[in-house]
Each structure stands twice: as C-alpha cells, then as structure tokens.
Coordinates of C-alpha atoms in Angstrom, one line a residue:
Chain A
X18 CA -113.3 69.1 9.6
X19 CA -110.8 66.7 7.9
X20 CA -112.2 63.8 9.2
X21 CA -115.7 64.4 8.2
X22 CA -115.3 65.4 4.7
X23 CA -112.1 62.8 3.7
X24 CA -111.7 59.5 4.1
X25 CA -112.6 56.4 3.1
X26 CA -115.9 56.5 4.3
X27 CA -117.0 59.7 2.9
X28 CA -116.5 59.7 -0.4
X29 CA -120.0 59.8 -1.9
X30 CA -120.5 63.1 0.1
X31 CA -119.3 65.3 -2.1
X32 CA -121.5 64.3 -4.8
X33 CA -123.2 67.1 -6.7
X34 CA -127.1 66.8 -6.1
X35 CA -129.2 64.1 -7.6
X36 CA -130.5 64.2 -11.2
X37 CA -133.7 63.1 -12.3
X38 CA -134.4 61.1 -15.6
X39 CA -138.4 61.5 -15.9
X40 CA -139.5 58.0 -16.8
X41 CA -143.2 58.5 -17.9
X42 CA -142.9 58.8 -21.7
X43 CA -142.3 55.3 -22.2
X44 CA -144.3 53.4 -24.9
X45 CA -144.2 50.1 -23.1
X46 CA -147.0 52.1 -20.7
X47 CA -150.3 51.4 -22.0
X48 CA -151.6 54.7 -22.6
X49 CA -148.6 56.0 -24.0
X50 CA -147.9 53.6 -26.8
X51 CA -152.0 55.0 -27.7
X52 CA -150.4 58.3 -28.3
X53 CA -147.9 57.1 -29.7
X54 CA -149.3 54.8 -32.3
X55 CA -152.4 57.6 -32.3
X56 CA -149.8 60.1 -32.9
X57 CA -152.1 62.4 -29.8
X58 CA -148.8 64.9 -29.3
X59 CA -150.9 67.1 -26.9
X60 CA -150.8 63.9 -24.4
X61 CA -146.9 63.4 -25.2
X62 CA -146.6 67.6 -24.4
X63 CA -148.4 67.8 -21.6
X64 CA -146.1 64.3 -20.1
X65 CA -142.9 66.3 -21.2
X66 CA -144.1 69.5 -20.0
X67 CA -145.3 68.6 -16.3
X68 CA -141.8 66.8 -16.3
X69 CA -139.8 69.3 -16.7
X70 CA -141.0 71.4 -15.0
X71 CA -140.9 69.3 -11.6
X72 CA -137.2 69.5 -12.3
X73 CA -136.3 66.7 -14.9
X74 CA -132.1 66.7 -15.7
X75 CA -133.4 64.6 -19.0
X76 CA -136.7 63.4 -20.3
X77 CA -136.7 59.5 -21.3
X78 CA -138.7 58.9 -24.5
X79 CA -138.8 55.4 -25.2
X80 CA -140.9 54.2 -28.9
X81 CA -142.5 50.5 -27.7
X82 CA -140.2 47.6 -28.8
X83 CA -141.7 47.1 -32.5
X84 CA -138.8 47.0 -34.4
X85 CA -140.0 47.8 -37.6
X86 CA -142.0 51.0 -36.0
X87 CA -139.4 52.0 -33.4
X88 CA -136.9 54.1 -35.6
X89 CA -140.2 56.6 -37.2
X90 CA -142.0 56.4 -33.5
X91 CA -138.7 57.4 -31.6
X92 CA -138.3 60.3 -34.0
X93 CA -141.3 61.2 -34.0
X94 CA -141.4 61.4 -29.5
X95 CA -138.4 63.5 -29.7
X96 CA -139.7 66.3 -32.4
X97 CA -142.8 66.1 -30.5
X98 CA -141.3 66.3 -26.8
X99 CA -139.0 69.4 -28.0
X100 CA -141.6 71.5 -29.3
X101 CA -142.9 71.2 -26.0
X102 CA -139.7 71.4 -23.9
X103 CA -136.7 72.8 -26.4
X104 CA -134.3 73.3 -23.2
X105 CA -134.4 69.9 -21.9
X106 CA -132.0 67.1 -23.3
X107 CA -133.8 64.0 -24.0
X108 CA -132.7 60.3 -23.1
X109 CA -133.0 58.2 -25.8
X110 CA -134.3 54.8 -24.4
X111 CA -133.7 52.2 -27.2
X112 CA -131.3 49.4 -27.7
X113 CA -131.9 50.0 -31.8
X114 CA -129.0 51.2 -33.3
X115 CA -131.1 52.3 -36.3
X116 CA -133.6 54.3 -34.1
X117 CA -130.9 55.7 -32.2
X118 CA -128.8 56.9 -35.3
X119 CA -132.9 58.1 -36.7
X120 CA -133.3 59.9 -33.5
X121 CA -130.1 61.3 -33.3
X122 CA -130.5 63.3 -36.1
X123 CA -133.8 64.8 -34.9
X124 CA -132.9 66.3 -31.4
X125 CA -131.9 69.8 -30.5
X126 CA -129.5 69.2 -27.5
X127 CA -127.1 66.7 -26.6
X128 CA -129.2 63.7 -25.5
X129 CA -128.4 60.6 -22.9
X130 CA -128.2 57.0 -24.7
X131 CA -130.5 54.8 -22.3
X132 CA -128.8 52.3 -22.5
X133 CA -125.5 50.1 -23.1
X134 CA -124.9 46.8 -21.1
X135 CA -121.8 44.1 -21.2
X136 CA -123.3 42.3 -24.1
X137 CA -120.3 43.0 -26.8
X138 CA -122.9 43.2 -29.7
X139 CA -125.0 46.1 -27.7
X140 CA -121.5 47.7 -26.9
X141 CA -120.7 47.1 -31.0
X142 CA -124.1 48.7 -31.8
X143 CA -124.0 51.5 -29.3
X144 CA -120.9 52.9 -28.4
X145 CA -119.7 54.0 -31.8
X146 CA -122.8 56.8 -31.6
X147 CA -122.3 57.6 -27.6
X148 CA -118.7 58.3 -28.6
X149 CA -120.0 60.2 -32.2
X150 CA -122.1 62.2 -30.5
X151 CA -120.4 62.9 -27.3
X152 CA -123.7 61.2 -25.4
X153 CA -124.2 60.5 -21.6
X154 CA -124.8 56.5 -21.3
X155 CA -126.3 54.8 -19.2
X156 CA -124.4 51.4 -18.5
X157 CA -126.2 48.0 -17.4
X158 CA -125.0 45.9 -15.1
X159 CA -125.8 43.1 -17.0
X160 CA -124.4 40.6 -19.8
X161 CA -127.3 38.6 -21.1
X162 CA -130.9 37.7 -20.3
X163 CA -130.1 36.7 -16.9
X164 CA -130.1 39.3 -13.9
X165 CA -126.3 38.6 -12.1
X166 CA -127.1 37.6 -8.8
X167 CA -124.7 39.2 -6.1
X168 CA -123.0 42.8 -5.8
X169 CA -119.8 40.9 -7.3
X170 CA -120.8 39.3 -10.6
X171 CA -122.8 42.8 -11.2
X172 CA -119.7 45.2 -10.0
X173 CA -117.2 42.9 -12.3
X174 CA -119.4 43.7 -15.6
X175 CA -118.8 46.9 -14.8
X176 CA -115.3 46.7 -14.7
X177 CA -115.7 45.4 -18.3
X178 CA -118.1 48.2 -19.5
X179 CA -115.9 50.8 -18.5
X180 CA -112.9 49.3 -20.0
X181 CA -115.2 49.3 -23.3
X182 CA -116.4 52.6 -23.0
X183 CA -112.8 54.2 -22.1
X184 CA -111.3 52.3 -25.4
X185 CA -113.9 54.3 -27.3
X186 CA -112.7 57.8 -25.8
X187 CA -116.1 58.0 -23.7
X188 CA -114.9 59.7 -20.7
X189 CA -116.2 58.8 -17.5
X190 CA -117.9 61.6 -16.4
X191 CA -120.0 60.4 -19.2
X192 CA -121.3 56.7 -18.3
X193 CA -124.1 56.3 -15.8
X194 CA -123.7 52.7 -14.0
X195 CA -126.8 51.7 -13.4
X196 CA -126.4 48.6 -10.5
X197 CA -130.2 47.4 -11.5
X198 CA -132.3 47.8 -8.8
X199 CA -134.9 44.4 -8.9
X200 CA -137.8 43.8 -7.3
X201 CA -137.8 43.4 -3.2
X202 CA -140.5 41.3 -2.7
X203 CA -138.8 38.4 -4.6
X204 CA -135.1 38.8 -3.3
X205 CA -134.3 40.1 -0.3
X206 CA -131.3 41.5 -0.9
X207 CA -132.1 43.5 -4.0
X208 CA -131.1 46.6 -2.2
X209 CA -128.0 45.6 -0.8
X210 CA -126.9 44.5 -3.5
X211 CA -127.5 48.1 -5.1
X212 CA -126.5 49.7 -2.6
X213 CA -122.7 47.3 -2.1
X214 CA -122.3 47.8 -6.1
X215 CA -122.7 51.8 -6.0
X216 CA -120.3 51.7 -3.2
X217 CA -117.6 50.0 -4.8
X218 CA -117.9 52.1 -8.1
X219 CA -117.8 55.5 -5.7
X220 CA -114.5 53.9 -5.0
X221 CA -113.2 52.4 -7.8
X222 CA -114.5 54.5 -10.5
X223 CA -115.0 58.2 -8.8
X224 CA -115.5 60.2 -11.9
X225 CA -118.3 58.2 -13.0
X226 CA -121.6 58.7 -12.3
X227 CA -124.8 56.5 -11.2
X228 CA -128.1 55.5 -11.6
X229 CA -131.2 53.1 -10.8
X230 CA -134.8 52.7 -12.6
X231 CA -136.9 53.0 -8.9
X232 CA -140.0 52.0 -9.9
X233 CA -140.2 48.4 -10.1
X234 CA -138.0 48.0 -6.8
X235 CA -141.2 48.0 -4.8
X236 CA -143.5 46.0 -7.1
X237 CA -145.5 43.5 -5.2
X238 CA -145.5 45.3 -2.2
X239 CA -148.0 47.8 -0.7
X240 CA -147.5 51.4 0.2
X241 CA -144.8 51.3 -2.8
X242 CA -144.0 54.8 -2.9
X243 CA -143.0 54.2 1.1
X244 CA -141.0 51.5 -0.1
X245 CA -139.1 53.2 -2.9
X246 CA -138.2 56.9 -1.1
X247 CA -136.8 54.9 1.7
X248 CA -134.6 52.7 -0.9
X249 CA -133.3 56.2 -2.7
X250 CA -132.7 58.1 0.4
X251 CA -130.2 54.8 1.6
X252 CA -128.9 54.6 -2.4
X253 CA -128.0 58.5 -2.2
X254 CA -126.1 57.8 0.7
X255 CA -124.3 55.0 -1.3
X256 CA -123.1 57.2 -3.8
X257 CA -126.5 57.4 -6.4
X258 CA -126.1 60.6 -7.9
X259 CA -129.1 60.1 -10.6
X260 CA -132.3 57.9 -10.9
X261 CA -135.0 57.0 -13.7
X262 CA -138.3 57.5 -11.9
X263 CA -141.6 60.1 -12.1
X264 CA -140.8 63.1 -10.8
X265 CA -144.7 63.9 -10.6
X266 CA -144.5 61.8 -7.1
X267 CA -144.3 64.5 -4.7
X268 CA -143.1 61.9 -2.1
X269 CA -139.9 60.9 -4.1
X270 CA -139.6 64.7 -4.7
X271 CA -139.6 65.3 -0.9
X272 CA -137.7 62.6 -0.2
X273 CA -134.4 63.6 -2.1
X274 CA -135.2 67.5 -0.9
X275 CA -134.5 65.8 2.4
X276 CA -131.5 63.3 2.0
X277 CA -129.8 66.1 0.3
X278 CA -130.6 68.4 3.2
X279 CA -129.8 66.0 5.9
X280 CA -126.3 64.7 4.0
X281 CA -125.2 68.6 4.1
X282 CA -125.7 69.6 0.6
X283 CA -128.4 72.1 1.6
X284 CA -126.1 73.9 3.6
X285 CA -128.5 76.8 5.2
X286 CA -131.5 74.6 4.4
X287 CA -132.7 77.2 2.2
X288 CA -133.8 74.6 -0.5
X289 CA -135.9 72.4 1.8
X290 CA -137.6 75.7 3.8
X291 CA -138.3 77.1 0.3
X292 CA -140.0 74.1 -0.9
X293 CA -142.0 74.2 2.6
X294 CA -142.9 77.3 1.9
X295 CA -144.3 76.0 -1.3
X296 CA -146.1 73.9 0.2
X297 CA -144.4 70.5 -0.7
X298 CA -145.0 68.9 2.6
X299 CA -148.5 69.9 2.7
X300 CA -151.2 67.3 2.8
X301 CA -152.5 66.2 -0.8
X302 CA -156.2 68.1 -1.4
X303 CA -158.7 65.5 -0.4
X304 CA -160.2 65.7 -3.8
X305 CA -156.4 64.8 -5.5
Chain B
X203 CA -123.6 35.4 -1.8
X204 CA -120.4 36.4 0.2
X205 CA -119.6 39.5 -1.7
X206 CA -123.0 41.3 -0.5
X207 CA -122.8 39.8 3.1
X208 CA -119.2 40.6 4.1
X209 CA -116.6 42.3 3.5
X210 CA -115.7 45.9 4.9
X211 CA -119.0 48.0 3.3
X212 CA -121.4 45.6 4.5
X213 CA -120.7 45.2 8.1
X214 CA -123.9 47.3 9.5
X215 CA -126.3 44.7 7.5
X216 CA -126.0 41.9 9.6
X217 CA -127.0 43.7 13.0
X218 CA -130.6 42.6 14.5
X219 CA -133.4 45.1 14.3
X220 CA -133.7 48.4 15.3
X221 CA -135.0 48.8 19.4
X222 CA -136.7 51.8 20.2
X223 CA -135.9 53.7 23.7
X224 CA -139.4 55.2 24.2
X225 CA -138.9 59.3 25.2
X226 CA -142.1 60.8 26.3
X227 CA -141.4 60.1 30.0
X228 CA -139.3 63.3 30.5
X229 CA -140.0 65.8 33.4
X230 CA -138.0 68.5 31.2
X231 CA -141.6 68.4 29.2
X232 CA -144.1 70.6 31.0
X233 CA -147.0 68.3 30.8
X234 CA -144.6 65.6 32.5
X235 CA -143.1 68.0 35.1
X236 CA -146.5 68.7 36.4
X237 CA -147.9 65.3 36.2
X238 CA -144.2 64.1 38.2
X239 CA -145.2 67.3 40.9
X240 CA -148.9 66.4 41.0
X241 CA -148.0 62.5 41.8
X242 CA -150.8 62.2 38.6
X243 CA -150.4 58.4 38.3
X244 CA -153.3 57.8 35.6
X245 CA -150.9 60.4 32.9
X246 CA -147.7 58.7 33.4
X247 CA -149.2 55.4 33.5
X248 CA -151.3 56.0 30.1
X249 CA -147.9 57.2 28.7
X250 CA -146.0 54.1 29.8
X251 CA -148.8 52.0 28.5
X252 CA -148.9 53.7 25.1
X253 CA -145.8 53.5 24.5
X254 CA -145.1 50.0 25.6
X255 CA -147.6 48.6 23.0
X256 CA -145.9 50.9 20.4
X257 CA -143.2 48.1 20.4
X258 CA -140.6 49.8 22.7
X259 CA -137.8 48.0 24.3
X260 CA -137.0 50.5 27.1
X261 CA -139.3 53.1 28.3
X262 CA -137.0 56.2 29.4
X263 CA -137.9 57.6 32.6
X264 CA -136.4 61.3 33.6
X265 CA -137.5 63.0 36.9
X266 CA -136.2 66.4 35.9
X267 CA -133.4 68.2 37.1
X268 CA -134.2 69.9 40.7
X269 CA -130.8 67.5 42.5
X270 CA -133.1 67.7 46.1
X271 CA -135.8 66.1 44.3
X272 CA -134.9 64.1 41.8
X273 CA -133.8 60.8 43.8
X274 CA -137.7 60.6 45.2
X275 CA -139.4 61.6 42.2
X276 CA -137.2 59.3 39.9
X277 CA -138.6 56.3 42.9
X278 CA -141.9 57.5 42.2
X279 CA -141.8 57.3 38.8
X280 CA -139.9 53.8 38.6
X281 CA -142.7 52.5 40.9
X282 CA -145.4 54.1 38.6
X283 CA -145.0 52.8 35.5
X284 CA -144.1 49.4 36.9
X285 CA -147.3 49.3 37.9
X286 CA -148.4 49.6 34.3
X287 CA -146.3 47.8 32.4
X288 CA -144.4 45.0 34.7
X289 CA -142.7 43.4 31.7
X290 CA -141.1 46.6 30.0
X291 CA -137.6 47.5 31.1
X292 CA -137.0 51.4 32.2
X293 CA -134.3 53.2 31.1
X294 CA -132.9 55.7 34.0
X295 CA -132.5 59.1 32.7
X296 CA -130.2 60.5 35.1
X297 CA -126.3 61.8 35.9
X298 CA -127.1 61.5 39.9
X299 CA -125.6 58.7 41.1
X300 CA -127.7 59.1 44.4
X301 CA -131.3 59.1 42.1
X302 CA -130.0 56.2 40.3
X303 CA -128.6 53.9 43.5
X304 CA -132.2 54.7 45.0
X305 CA -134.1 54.0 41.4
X306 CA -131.9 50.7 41.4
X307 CA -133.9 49.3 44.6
X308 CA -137.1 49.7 43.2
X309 CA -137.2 48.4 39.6
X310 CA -138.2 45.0 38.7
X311 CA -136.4 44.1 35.6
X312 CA -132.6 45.4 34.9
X313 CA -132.7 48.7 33.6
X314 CA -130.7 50.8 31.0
X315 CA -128.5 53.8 32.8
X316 CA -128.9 56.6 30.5
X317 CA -126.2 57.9 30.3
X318 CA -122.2 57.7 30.9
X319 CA -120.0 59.8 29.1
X320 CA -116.2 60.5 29.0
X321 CA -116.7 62.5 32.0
X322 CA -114.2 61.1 34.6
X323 CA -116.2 62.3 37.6
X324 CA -119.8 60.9 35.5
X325 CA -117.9 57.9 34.7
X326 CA -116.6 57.5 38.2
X327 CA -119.9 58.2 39.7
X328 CA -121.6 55.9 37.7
X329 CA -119.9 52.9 36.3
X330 CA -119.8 51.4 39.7
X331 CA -123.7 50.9 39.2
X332 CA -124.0 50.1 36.1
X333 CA -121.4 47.3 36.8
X334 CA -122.4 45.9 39.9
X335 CA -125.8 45.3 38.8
X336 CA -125.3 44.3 34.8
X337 CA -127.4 47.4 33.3
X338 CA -126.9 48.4 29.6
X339 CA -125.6 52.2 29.7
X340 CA -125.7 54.6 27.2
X341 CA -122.7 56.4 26.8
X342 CA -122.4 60.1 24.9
X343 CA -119.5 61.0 23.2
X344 CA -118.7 64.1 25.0
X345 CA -116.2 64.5 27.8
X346 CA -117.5 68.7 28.8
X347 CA -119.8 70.9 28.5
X348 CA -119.0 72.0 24.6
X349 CA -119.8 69.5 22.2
X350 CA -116.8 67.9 20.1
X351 CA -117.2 69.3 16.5
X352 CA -115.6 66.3 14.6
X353 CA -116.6 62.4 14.0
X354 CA -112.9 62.5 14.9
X355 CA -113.3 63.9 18.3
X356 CA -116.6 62.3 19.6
X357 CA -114.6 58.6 17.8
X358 CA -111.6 59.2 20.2
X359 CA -114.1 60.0 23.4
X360 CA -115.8 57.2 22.4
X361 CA -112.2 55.3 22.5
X362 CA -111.6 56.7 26.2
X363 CA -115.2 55.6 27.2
X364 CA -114.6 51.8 26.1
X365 CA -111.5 51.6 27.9
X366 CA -113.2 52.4 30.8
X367 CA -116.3 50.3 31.0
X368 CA -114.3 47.4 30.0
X369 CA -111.9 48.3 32.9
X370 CA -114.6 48.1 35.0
X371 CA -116.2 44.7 33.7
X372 CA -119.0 46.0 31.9
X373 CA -119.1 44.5 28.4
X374 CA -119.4 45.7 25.1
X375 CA -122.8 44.1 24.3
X376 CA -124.1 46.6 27.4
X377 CA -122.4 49.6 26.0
X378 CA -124.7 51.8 23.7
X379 CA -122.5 54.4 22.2
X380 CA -124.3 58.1 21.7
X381 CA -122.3 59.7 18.8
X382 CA -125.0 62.8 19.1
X383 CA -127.1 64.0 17.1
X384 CA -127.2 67.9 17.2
X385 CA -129.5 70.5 15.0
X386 CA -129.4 70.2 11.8
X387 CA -130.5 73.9 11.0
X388 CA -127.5 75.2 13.0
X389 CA -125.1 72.9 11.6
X390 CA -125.7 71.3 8.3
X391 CA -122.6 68.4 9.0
X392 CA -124.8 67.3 12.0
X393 CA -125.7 64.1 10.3
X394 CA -122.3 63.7 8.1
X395 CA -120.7 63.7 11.9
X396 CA -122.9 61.0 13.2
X397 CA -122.9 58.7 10.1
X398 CA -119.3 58.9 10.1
X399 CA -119.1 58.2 13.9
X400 CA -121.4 55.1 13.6
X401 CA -119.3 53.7 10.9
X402 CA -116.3 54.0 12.8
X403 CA -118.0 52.4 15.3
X404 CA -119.6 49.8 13.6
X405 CA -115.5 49.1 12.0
X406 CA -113.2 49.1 15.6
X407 CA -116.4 48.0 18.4
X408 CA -118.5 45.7 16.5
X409 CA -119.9 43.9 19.6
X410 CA -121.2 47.5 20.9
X411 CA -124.7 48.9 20.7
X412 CA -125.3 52.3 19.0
X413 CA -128.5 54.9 19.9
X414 CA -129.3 59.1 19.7
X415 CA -131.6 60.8 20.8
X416 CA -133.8 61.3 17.4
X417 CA -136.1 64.6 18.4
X418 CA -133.7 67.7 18.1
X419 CA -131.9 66.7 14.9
X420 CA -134.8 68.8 13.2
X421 CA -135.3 71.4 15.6
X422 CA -136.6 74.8 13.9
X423 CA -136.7 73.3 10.4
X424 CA -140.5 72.5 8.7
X425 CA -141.8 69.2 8.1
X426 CA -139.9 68.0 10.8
X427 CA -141.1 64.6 11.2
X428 CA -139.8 63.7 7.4
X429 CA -136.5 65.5 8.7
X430 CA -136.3 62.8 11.3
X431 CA -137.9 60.2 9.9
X432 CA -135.0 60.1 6.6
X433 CA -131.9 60.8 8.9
X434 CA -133.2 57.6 10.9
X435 CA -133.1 55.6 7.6
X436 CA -129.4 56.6 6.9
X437 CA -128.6 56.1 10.9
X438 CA -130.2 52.8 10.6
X439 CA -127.8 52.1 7.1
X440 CA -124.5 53.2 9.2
X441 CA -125.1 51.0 12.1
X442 CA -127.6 52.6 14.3
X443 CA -129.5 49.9 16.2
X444 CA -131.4 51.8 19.1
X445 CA -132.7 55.1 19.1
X446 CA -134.8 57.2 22.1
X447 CA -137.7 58.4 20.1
X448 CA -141.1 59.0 20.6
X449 CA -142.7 56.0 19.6
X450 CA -146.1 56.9 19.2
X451 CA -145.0 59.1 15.8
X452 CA -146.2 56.9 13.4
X453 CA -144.2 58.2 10.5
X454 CA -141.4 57.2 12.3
X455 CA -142.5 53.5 13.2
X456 CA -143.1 53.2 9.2
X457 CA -139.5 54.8 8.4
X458 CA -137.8 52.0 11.0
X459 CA -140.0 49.0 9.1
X460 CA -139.5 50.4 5.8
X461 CA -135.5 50.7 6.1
X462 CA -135.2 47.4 7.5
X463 CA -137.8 45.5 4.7
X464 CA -135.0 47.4 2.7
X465 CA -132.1 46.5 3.9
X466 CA -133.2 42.8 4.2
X467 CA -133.8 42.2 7.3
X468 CA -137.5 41.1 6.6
X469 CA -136.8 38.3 4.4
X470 CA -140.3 37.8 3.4
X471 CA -141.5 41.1 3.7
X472 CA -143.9 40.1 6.2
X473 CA -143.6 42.4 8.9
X474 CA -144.2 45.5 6.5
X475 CA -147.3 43.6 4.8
X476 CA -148.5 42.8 7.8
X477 CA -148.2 46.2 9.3
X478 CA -149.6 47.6 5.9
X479 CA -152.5 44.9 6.1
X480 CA -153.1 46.9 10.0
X481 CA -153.3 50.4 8.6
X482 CA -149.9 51.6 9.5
X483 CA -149.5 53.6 6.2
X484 CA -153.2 54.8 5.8
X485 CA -153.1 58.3 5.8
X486 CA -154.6 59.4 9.3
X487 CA -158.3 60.7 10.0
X488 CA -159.1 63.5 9.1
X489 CA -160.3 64.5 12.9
X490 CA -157.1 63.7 14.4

C-alpha cells in the first residue's frame, strides 16, 4: 500500500513505539527533595522501582537546584535509584556541568543528559560530556529565559542545536528535540505550536528523535489527565516518539496503548487485548 | 503568528467545530426495527429527543432495508421525530431514491442525504435530489461492493464523486466526504487509510465537509469506547469535521471537547471548564 505508508504525509508512521522518561524523582517536588535532603533511599526505591516497572525507557533523577548541594545530591539519587533498578539507564536532569561530570562517574549504564538548549554557554557546558560519554540529549527549544512564541522562532533554534550537536560528533539518533509543550490555559495555541514544530523536525531532521514534559500542559485546567492523553495521542501522530511524564497514570498508559494500536503499530492488537486482559481498562477500585 | 496558522501542516486547524450526525435512529438495530414495525412513537421520539439535547446537528434516520417498505416507514419516521424535535435537521439514511423523494415531502427543515457514493447508478439516482432541493449529502468513497484498500483508491473515488456533484450544481460546502472507516481488528491500516484520505482531502477540496461513521472502527476489540474515542481525536487533527456517532456516549462527547480545547479552538477554554463545571468528566454512578 504505497500510498499509505510513503509520502509526505506519512512520515511519522513508521516511528518505533513511544518511550517513556518517568518524571517523578524530581527534587523540585516537595516530598522528594525530603528524601533527598533526608537521604530516605527506601522512598527514592520504591519511586524508581514502581517506574520501571510500568515500563520506563529511562528514569529522570533530578537533585533540587542548590548549587552547592546538587553535584553530592545527584550522585547520591543515581547510586541510590540503581541499587534499586540496575537495568534501567537513568536521565540525568541538571543543567550543572559539575553534577553532571559527579554523576557521570557514578552510573552503571549509559544515561540521557536532560537537558541542552541554544544558549551557547549551556551547549559549552554540556555537549563536551554528551559527546564524552556517548549520551542521549535532550534538546530545548529555547535560547534564554524567554519561552519563543510561534512554531517558527522554536523550530529555527533547533536548526541551531543540531548544527551544534552535529559539530561535536553527537549523531542524531542521539538528540531528543523537545518542542516545549506550555501551559494551555494561558495560550491557546500551545499545542499547535508543539504539534507544527514536531512536524517539521519529522521532516527536516528524520533521524532524530522527540520529546515533550506533559505535565504542566494541562495546568490550570480541570480533569488534567483528560487534557493531557488527548494532547499526546495528537503529538504521537505529529511524530512524538518519547515524553517526560508519570508512567504511574494508568490513563496516559492507556492512552499511548491506544494511539499506537490505532496508528498500526499494534498490528494484530495483541498489545492492547493483552493489557485488557490485564485489566488496564478496568475501572479504578473505589477505595484507590 | 503566521508560521503556526498557515502554511501546508496546519490547514485542518482553522476548520469550525466538530458537528455530530446522531446514529441511534437505525432500523438495522433490533430495538429500532421493532419500534419502526410497532409504529412505537414514545421510543423513537425519546431517542430523537435525547440525542437532540446531546448537542447534535443532524439526527440520522434509517427505516431499514425491506425496499417495499422502506419509502412509508422512512415517512413515518421523518414525521415522528419532527414531532419531537421541530428545530433539529434529519439526516436521510437511505440509497432509494423512491424513500427519499417521498421523505423529501414531509420534512420541515432541509435535510442531509446520507449517502452518495461513486456509484454511477446511486449517483444518478440520487444527485437529482439532493440538487434540486439544496440538501448536504454524504458521499462514501467506494464505487462497488468491495471496499478500496488504499487512501489512494478511496482519494481518486473521492475525485470522481466531486466531479459529479459539482456537475450537477451541488457545491462543495454541501459535500461531506466518507473516506470509511473500517475494523480496526481486521485491518490494523484502517485508521492510517482514513487519516491519509482526510489530509488529502483537507489539501485538493478545502471547501468540502468530511464525516465516518465512528461505531465499527472498534468492532471486536476491548475497551472499545477508548478505541473510538482516540481515533476520533486523530480524525478530528486530519480534518474530520462531522462524524455519525452515538451521541449519548459520554466518553466520546469529552474526547470531541477535549481535542478541540487542544487544538485551539476554545480560546479561553471555556467550553471544557464549563462542561467540567457540569459533571461531564465525573466518573459515572455507580448504579448506572
């Protein structure tokens, strides 16, 4: 079926399945940066543990934003998180060179850098050790404090990154463009503007891979996680092939089950009957 | 912002909201068949009610498929639900051109024709109507019995079909093109087929209407309302801008605001938080 699976519109559906970055062991979360500073690794764990096993490509561990404590507190989460969970690569969510290089040294598989943006002093800092280490990336949209405002400004920045990242031998297949995904309620055109810049990197820059943070898409609005499966199921269709978000939410876990199914890459269905079977769909218990 | 709100990816964001073509009236359903047989006025009239407040632009009407009957029971029913709900077009559900002239005589407000397709003898039979008295039509992109396997295919039936209602007068605005939307479980490029056809659509006839018929997309699979509910998301993304559902599944109703809040086309959010603020997303009683 030529015209179904070439094309110019089709691109993005031959994408390998979607990956999940777990986002919950983030010390900017309240009761995280207790463990962290309480140094309570049975909480840390148990996070890492119930992430992984809902399926988790890479666990984020992300120290708090003390700069002084962030290099010793990053090490520490990823010693912690693989004694726990030795098989799953870690992302390493600092924009601390020093905690970076710390934390490097500490972890057991090849982790994901989380996260280089156009700002030349973050791509001095950073890409050195992405290209050392032979690290996924992820890549901000984004060149200062200010949030680009169309699909243009954000999709040009990534030209730029991926001129920088290329010049450091980081091959594609490497970066994960991340088209930042803002808040709804206070722009509405925060998804199409996702959803236009993840198009035009499926086109322009096919080896490379995507992602978005989901949560904070829906903040402000009611019935978020509504709000947010509905976003990634369109953004998968655009081309997203990964996404920082809790894989715990068996609604997000349902919905890419079902975008995956319906876009063909389930072919006999077996994945979404088998997670039926488990019971997936079911109704949470009314004491849950 | 012109880079997010033109250009060639961004065509299908501009289109007005999603209208819903309400289903249940269908004398291939048992419960209808019998209440059609029994002249039960009070069933079909509670059904036409029903789904009128669920919001629906059309209320399909289908008298069943027995060719001696179907030109006074399709009357009956047009007079029925007129009595119910005055203000709500119909939509005629039928390829007899002799239930459709006499259906014609009896309904208040214009009505859709479902359906055309590239048929010559359909086409033939029914143009003619649809022309003379100014009804939107619903045209399937099929020209036999055996469905066309490719977006190709259905795209250049779709072609033939134009050609002809223009030649006849009727214009694009009244067209709504059916690209079809089989099983998924039997073919897993169901979707893939009809997201590709509603882009090319969307490209080469941007003045025309789109629509499928929602309900067997996820025959024999589990959990088939979230089946439905995320393929009418990605519809909605390629261009769809009608669909004949049943309007009374609330899942779905939530899917249609969610995807348009989404895609922008509810600047303020106000029509989610206001459906929110009216329970739409509460999970249902436990009774029903």
């Amino acid at each position: 079926m030529p015209f179904v699976l070439s094309g110019s519109f089709t691109f993005c559906f031959q994408r390998a399945s979607m990956k999940i970055i777990a986002e919950k062991i983030n010390g900017t979360r309240k009761r995280v940066a207790r463990a962290i500073q309480e140094r309570d690794a049975v909480f840390i764990q148990d996070l890492a543990k119930r992430q992984a096993e809902a399926g988790s490509s890479w666990l984020d561990v992300n120290a708090g934003t003390h700069p002084d404590q962030e290099p010793d507190d990053l090490l520490w989460l990823v010693t912690t998180v693989q004694v726990a969970v030795p098989e799953t690569p870690l992302c390493l969510d600092s924009v601390n060179p020093a905690a970076l290089r710390l934390a490097l040294q500490g972890v057991k598989q090849t982790p994901m850098i989380n996260s280089i943006s156009g700002e030349p002093e973050r791509l001095a800092g950073i890409l050195p050790l992405v290209a050392e280490h032979g690290c996924p990336v992820i890549a901000l949209a984004l060149d200062g404090k200010k949030i680009p405002e169309t699909a243009e400004q954000r999709f040009e920045i990534i030209g730029r990154i991926i001129k920088a990242t290329r010049a450091h031998g980081v091959p594609d297949t490497n970066v994960y463009l991340d088209p930042l995904a803002m808040t709804l309620s206070t722009n509405p055109h925060s998804a199409l503007i996702v959803l236009e810049t993840l198009r035009h990197i499926r086109r322009d820059y096919p080896e490379a891979h995507t992602t978005i943070g989901l949560s904070n898409f829906s903040f402000g609005l009611p019935a978020r996680s509504y709000v947010n499966r509905t976003f990634l199921s369109l953004a998968i269709q655009a081309g997203l092939d990964s996404a920082i978000l809790d894989p715990l939410d068996r609604e997000i876990q349902t919905a890419i089950l079902t975008t995956e199914m319906v876009l063909g890459r389930d072919p006999h269905c077996l994945n979404f009957i088998r997670a039926s079977r488990k019971g997936i769909f079911d109704p949470p218990h009314p004491s849950s």
